[in-house]
Short mmCIF file of C-alpha atoms and ligand atoms in Angstrom, two decimals:
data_model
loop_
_atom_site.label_atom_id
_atom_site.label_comp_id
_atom_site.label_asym_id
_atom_site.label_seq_id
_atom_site.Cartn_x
_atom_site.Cartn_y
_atom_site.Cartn_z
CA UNK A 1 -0.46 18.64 54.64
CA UNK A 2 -2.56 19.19 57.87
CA UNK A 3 -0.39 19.73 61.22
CA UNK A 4 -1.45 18.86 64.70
CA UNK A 5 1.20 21.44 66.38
CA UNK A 6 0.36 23.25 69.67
CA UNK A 7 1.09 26.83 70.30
CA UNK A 8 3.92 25.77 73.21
CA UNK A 9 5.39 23.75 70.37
CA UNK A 10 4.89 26.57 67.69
CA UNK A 11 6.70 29.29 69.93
CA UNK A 12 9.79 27.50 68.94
CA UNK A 13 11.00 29.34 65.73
CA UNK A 14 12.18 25.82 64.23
CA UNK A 15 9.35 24.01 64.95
CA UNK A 16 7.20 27.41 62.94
CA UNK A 17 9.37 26.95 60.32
CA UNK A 18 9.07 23.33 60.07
CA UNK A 19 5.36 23.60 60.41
CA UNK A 20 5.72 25.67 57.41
CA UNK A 21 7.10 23.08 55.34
CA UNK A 22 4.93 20.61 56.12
CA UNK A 23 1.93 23.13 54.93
CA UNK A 24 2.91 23.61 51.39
CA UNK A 25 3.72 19.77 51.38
CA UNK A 26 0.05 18.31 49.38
CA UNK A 27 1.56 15.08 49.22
CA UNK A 28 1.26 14.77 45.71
CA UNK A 29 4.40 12.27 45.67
CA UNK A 30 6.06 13.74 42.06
CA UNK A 31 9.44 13.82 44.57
CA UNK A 32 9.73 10.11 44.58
CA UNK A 33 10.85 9.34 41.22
CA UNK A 34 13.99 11.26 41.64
CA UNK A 35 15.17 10.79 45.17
CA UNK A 36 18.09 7.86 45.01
CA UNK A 37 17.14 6.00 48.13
CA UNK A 38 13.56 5.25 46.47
CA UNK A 39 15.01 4.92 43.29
CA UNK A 40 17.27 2.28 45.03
CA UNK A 41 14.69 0.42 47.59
CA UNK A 42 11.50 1.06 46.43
CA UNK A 43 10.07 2.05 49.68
CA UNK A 44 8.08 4.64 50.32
CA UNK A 45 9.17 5.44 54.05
CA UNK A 46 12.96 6.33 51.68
CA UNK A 47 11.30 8.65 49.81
CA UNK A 48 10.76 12.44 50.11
CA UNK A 49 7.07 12.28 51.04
CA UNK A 50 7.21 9.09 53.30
CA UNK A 51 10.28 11.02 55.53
CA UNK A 52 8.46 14.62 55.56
CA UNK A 53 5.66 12.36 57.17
CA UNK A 54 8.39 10.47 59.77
CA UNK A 55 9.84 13.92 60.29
CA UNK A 56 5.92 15.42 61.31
CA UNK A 57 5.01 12.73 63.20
CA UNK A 58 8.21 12.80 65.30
CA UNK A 59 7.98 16.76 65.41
CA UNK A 60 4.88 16.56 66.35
CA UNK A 61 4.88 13.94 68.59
CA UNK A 62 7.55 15.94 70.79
CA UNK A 63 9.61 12.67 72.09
CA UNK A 64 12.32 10.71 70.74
CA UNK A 65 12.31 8.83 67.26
CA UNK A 66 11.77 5.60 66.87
CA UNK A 67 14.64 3.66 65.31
CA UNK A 68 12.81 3.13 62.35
CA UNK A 69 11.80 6.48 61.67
CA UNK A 70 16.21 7.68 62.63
CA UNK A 71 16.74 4.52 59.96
CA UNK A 72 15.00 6.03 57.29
CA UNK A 73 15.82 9.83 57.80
CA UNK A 74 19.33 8.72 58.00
CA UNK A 75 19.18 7.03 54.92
CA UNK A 76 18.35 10.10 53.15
CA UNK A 77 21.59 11.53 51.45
CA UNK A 78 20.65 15.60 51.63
CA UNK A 79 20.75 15.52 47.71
CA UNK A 80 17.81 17.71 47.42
CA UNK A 81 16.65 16.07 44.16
CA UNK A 82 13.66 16.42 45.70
CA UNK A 83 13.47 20.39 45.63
CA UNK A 84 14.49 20.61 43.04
CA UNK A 85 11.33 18.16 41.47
CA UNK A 86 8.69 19.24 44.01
CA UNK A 87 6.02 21.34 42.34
CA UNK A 88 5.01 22.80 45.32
CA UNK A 89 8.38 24.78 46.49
CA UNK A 90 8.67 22.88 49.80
CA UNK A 91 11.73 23.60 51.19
CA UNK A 92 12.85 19.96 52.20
CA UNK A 93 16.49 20.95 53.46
CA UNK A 94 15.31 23.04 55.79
CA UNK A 95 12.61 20.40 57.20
CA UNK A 96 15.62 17.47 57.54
CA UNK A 97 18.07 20.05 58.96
CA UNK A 98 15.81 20.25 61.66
CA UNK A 99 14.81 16.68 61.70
CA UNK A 100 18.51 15.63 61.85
CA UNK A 101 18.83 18.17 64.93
CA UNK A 102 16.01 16.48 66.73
CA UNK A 103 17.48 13.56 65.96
CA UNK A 104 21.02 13.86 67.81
CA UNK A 105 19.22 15.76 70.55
CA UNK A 106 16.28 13.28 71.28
CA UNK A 107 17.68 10.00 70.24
CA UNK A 108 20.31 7.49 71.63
CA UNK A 109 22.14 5.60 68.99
CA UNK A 110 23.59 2.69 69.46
CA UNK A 111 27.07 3.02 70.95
CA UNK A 112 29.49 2.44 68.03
CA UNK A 113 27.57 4.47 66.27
CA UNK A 114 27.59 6.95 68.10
CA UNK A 115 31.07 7.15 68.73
CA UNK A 116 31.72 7.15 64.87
CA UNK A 117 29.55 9.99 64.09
CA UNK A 118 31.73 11.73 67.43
CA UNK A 119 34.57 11.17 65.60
CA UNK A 120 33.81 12.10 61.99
CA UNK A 121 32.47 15.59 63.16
CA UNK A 122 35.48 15.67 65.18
CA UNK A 123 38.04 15.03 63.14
CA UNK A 124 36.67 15.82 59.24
CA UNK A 125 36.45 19.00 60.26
CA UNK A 126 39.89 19.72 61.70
CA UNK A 127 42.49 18.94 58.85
CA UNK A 128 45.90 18.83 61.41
CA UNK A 129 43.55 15.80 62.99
CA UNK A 130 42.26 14.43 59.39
CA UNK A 131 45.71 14.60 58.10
CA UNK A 132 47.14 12.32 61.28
CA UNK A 133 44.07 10.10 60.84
CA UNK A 134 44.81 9.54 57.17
CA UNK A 135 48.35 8.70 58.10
CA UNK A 136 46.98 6.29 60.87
CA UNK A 137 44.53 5.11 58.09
CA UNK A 138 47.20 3.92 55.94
CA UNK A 139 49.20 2.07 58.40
CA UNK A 140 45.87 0.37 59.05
CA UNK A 141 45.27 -0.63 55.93
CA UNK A 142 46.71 -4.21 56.13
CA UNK A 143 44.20 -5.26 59.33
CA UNK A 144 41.45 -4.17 57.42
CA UNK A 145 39.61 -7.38 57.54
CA UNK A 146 40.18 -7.47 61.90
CA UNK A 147 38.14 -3.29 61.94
CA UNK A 148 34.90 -3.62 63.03
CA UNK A 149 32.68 -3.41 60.37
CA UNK A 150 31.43 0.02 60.53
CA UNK A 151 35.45 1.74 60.41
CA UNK A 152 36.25 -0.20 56.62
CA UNK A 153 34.43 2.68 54.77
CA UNK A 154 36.78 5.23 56.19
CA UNK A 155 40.12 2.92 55.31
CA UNK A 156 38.67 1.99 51.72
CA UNK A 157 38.34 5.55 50.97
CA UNK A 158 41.45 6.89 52.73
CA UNK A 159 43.76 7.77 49.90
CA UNK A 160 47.16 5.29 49.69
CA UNK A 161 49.36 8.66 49.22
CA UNK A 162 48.91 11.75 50.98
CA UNK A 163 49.59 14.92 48.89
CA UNK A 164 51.82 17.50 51.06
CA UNK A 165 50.18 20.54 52.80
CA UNK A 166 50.24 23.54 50.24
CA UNK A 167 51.35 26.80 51.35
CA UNK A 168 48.35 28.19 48.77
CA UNK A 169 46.36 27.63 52.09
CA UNK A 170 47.83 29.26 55.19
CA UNK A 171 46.80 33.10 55.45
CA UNK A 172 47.39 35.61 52.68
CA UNK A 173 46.82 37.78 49.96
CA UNK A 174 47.41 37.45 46.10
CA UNK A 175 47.23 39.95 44.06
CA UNK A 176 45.56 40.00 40.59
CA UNK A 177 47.48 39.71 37.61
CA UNK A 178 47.04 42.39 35.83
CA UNK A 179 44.04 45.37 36.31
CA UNK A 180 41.81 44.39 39.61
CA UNK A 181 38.48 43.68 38.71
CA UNK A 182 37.54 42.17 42.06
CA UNK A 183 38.52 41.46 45.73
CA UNK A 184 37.74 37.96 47.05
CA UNK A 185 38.25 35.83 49.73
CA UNK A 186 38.23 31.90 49.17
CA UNK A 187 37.14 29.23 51.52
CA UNK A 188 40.31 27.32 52.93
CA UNK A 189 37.62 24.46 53.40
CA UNK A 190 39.04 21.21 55.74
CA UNK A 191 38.96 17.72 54.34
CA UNK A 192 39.68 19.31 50.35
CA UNK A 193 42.55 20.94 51.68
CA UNK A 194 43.79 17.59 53.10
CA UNK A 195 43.20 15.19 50.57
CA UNK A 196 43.38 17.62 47.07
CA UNK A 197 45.34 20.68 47.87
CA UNK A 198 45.58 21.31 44.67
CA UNK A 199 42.25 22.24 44.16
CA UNK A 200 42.54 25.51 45.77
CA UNK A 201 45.78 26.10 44.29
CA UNK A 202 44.28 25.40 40.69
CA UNK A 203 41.40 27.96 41.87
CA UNK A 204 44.08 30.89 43.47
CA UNK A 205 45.63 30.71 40.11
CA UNK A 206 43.06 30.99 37.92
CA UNK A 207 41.03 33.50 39.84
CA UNK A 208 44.29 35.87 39.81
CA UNK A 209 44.84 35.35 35.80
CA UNK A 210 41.20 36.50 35.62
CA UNK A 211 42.19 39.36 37.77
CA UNK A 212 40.91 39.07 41.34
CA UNK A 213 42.36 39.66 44.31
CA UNK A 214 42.11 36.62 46.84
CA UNK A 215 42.51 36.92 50.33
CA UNK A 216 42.80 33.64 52.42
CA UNK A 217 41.60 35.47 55.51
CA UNK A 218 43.46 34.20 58.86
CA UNK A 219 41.16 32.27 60.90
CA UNK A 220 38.56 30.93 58.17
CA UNK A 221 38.46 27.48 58.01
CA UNK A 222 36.01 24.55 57.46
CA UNK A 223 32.20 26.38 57.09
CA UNK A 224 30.63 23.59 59.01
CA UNK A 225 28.85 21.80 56.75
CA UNK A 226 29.93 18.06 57.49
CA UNK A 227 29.43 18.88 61.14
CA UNK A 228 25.50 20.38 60.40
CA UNK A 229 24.61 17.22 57.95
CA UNK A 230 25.80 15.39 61.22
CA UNK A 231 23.01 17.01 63.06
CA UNK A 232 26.12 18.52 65.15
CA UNK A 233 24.64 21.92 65.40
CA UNK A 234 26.55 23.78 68.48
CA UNK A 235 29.90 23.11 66.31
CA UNK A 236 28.42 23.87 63.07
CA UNK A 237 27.59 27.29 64.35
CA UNK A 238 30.66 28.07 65.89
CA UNK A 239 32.75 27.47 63.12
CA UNK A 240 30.08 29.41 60.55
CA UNK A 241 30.69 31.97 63.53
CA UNK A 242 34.61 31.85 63.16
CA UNK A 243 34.43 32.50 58.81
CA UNK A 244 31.88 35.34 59.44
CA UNK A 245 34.27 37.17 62.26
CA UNK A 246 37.16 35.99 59.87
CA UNK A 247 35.50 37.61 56.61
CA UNK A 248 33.92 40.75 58.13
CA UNK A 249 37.18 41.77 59.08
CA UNK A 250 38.18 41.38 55.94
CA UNK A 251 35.71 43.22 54.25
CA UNK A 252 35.86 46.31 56.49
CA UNK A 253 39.51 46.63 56.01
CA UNK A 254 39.97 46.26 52.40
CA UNK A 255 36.28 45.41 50.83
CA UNK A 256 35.14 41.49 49.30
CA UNK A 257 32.99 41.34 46.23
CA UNK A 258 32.37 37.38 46.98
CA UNK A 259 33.08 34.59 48.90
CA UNK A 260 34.75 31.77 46.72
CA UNK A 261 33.68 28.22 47.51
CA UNK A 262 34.96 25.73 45.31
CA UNK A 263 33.38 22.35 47.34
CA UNK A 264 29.49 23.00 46.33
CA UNK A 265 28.91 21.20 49.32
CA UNK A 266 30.01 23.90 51.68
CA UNK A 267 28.85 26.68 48.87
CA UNK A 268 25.27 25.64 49.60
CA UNK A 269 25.72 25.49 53.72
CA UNK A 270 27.81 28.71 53.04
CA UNK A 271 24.57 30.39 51.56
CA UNK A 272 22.30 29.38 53.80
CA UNK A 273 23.78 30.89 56.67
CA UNK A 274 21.68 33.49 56.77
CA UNK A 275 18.54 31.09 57.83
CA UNK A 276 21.21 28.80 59.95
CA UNK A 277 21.75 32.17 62.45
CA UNK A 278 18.53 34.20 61.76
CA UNK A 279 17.87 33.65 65.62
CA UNK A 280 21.38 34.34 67.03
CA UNK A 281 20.72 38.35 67.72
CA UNK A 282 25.08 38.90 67.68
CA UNK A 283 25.15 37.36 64.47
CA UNK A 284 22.22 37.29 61.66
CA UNK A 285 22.94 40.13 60.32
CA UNK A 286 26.72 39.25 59.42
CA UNK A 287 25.36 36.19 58.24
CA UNK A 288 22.96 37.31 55.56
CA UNK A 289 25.47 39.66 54.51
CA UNK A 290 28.05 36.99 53.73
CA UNK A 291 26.04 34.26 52.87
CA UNK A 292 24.79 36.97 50.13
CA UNK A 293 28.51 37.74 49.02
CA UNK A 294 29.17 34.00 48.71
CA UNK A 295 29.33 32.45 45.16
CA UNK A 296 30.62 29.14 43.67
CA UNK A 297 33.73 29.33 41.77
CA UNK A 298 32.07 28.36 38.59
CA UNK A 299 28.97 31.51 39.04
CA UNK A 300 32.43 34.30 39.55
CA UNK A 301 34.74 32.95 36.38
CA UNK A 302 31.12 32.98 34.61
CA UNK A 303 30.49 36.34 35.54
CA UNK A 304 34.02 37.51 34.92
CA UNK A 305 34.20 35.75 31.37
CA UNK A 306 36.76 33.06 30.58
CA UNK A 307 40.11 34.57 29.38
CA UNK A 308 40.77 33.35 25.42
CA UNK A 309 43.97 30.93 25.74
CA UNK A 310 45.65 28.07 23.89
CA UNK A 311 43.93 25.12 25.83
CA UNK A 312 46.85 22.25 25.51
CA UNK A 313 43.70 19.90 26.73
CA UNK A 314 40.89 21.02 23.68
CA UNK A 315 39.09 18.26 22.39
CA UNK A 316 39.13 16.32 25.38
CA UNK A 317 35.93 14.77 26.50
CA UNK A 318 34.72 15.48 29.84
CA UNK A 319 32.23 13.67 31.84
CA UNK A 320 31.00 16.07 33.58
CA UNK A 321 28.80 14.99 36.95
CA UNK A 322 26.78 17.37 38.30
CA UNK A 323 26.97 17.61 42.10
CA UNK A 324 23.73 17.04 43.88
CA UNK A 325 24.52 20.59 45.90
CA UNK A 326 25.68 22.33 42.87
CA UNK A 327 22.69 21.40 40.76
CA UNK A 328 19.99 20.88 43.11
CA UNK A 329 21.51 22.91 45.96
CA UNK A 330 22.70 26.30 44.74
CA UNK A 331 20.67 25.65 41.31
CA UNK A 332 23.85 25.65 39.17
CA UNK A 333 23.95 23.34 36.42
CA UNK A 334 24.62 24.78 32.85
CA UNK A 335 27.12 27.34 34.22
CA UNK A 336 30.65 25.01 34.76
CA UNK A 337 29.47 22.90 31.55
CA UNK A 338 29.08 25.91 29.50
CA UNK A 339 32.48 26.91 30.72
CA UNK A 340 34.35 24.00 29.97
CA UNK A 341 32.59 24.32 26.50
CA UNK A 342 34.18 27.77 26.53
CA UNK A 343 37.49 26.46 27.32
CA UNK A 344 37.54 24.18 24.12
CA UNK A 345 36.54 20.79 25.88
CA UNK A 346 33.94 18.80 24.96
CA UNK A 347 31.74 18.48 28.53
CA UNK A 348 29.20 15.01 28.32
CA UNK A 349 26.33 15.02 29.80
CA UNK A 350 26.11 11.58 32.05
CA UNK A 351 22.81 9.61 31.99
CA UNK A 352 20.33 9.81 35.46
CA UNK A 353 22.55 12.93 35.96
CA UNK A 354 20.22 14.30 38.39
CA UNK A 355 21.11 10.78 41.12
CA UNK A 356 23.44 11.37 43.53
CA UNK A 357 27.00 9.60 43.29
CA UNK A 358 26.36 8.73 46.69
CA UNK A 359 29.50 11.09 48.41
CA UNK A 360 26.66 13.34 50.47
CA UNK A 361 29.11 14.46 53.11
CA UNK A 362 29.62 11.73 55.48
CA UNK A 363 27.07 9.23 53.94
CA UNK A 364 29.42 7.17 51.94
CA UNK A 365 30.66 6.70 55.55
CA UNK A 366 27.72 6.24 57.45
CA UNK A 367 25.81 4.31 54.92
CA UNK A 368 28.22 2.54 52.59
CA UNK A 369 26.03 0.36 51.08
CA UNK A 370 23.99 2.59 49.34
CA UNK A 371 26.87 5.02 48.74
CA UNK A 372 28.52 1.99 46.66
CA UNK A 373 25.73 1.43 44.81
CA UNK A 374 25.09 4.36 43.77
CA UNK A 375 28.48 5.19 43.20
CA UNK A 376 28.57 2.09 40.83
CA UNK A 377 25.39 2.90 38.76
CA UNK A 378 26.95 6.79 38.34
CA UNK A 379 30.05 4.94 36.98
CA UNK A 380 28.46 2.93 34.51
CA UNK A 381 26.76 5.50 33.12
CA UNK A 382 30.48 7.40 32.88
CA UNK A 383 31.91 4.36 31.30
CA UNK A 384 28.92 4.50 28.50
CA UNK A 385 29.46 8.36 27.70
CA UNK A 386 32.26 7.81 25.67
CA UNK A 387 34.21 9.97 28.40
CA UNK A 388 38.05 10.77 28.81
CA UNK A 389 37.92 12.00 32.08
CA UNK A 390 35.66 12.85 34.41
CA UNK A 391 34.93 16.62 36.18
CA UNK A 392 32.90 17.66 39.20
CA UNK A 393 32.73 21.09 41.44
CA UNK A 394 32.69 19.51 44.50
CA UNK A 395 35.69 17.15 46.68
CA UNK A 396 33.12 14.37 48.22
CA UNK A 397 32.09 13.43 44.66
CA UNK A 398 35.85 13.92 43.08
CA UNK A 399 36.41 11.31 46.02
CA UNK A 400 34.01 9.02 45.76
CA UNK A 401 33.90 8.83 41.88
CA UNK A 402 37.91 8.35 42.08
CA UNK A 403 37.82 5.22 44.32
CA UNK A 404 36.86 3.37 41.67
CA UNK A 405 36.48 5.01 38.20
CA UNK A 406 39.27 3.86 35.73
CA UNK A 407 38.99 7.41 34.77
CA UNK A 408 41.03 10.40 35.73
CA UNK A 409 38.42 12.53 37.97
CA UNK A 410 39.25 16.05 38.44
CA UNK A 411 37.67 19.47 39.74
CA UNK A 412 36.29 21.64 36.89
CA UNK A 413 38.94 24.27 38.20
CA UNK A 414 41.76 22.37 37.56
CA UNK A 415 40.79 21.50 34.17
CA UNK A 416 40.01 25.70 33.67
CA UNK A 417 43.17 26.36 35.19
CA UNK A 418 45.26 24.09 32.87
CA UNK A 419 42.97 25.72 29.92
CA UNK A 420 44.23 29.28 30.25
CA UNK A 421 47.62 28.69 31.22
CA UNK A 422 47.77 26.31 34.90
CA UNK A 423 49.86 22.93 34.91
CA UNK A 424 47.53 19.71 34.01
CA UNK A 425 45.48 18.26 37.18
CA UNK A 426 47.20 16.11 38.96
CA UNK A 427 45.08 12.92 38.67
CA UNK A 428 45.03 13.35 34.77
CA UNK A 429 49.01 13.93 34.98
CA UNK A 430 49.16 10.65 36.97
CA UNK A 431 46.93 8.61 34.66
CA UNK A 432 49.38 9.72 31.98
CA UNK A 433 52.55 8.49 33.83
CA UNK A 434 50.88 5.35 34.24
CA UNK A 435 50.04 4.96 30.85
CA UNK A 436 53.54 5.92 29.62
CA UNK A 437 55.25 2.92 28.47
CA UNK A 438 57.99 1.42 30.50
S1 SF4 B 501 6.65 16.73 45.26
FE1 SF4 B 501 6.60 18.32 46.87
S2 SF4 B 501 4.44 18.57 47.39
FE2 SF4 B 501 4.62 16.62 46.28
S3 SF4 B 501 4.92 15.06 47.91
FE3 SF4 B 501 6.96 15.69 47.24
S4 SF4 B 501 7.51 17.34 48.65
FE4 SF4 B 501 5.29 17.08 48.85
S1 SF4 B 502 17.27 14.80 49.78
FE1 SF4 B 502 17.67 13.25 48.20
S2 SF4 B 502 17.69 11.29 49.31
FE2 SF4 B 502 16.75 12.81 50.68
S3 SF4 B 502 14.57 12.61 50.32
FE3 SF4 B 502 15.29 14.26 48.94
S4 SF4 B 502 15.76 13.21 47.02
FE4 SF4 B 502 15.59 11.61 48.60
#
């Protein structure tokens, strides 16, 4: 694709990049068929190739978006179906990174709109605040109806009962059972920790029976990734900042062979720190050291090999949804299937498993439409697999799916940990009690 840059606007190393991307772009459109929002609307301006053209043209142009062209970029859901298609290697999340950036510093949205978007970066990414919000959600519930319209997505998808806080998360270290075979820290992570603690609890345990070390390093947090898909860069960078301070420390006191992220969301920000902070002098070199230590659950229990236990859950069989940033993101598909194979279930594959569910961060917020229907064309293919349950590697999708699948939808952790010796997840123990008779 030809690019109409000058040099003033090429001496800014985001706009070089971008200019990049738009280069190895030769509009050859094979992207389309796969991205949801086209899938969905049928336009081209919500495809790939029709927003790399809204993103050059407003890059170019130097001046604030249109509303159109913010409609359409915002529509996109950062799935990156589209990489993962594109013949041509063009590195689309880097291009609508940038675009979203321009975005929130070029363009006034509306006011409610803006406020929202204030308030999701604000408070998604600071679980004391989320968890008092969720509380506040709940007693909201009942006025639903009187909300304006744009605050029902966040009650709808506010869970009725809030698990406790779980000590698995506050600052620590737990040892391996058994011989060592590696030191790791996890990701504490924000709104998981909030609304499915015992996600990392299922992924403490099972990382110690398979004998690593895991150090919840004192001020590591949220990674930033809700706050970056936001366009909310300054934040995004301070808290990838605060992890990298956090986890250096960590690994010049007592050594880390990865970083454990078990919400492939953050994994795939996680990684790409490295690009995020390649201009901050203080910190690029941290970053590309610990984005390169950082791994997805499923890639270290891979590596390590599953342990051989009685699985009280073999046989079951598992739907198994492959998150957009797992899959297309980080490029990790086969490896959690193969190792719920490996732990005696029997992992489905789901039909159009390449769409998005329509989670995406924030988007099943900020654009619920399409996040429903998507959500409701993922769950009819669930319902035709033939599925017991349901399993993802990431907590927007585990979410999403959850608000309305009549199946029990778990992380693939929990469903490993209850495999070689955890208790049973706790949505598939409550779809049990409720099934109990009496
Ligand atoms: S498939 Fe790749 S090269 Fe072709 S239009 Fe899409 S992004 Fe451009
Ligand atoms: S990231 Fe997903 S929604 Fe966005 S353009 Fe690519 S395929 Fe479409």
């Amino acid at each position: 694709m030809r690019t109409e840059f000058s040099p003033a606007q090429l001496a800014d190393p985001d706009t070089a990049e971008s200019e990049k991307i738009l280069r190895s772009c030769v509009h050859c459109g094979f992207c389309t068929a796969t991205c949801p929002t086209y899938v969905l609307l049928g336009d081209e301006l919500d495809s790939p190739r029709g927003r790399i053209y809204l993103i050059k043209n407003m890059l170019e142009s130097g001046e604030a978006p249109t509303a159109e062209t913010v409609k359409h970029i915002d529509r996109c859901l950062s799935c990156l179906a589209c990489m993962t298609t594109c013949p041509s290697g063009v590195h689309y999340m880097h291009l609508v990174d940038h675009g979203r950036r321009w975005i929130e510093e070029h363009y006034r949205r509306p006011v409610g709109e803006r406020a929202l978007r204030r308030l999701l970066g604000l408070v998604l990414t600071r679980p004391p605040l989320f968890r008092l919000a969720l509380r506040g959600a709940a007693l909201l519930r009942p006025l639903t109806g009187c909300l304006p319209r744009r605050l029902r997505p966040l009650l709808a998808l506010a869970p009725r009962r809030l698990p406790a806080a779980s000590a698995a998360d506050r600052p620590s270290v737990v040892p391996a059972e058994g011989a060592r075979r590696m030191r790791v820290a996890l990701l504490p992570g924000c709104a998981q920790r909030v609304l499915m603690p015992e996600i990392n609890a299922a992924t403490i345990r099972l990382l110690a029976r398979h004998g690593c070390e895991i150090v919840i390093a004192k001020d590591s947090g949220c990674c930033g990734a809700l706050a970056h898909h936001l366009g909310q860069e300054e934040r995004a960078l301070a808290l990838a900042r605060a992890n990298i301070e956090a986890w250096e420390r960590e690994r010049l006191a007592g050594g880390l062979d990865a970083i454990v992220v078990n919400a492939s969301g953050c994994g795939t920000t996680v990684k790409d720190w490295g690009f995020m902070l390649r201009e901050d002098r203080a910190y690029a070199e941290k970053a590309a050291r610990i984005a390169a230590l950082a791994r997805d659950v499923s890639e270290v229990i891979a590596a390590i090999g599953l342990v051989p236990a009685p699985n009280p859950g073999a046989g079951r069989r598992v739907a198994y949804h492959s998150a957009c940033s797992l899959q297309h993101g980080q490029r990790l598909h086969s490896e959690p299937k193969a190792l719920l194979a490996a732990a005696g279930f029997v992992p489905l594959d789901i039909a159009e498993g390449h769409l998005c569910c329509g989670s995406a961060g924030t988007y099943n917020l900020l654009q619920p439409e399409l996040a429903t229907a998507l959500r409701d064309r993922k769950l009819g293919h669930i319902a035709k697999s033939g599925a017991e349950l349901v399993a993802a590697g990431n907590v927007g999708c585990i979410a999403q799916l959850a608000a309305a699948s009549p199946l029990p939808v778990v992380h693939t952790v929990e469903l490993l940990d209850w495999a070689t010796g955890g208790p049973p997840p706790r949505a598939l123990a409550a779809a049990a009690e409720r099934a109990a008779p009496g």
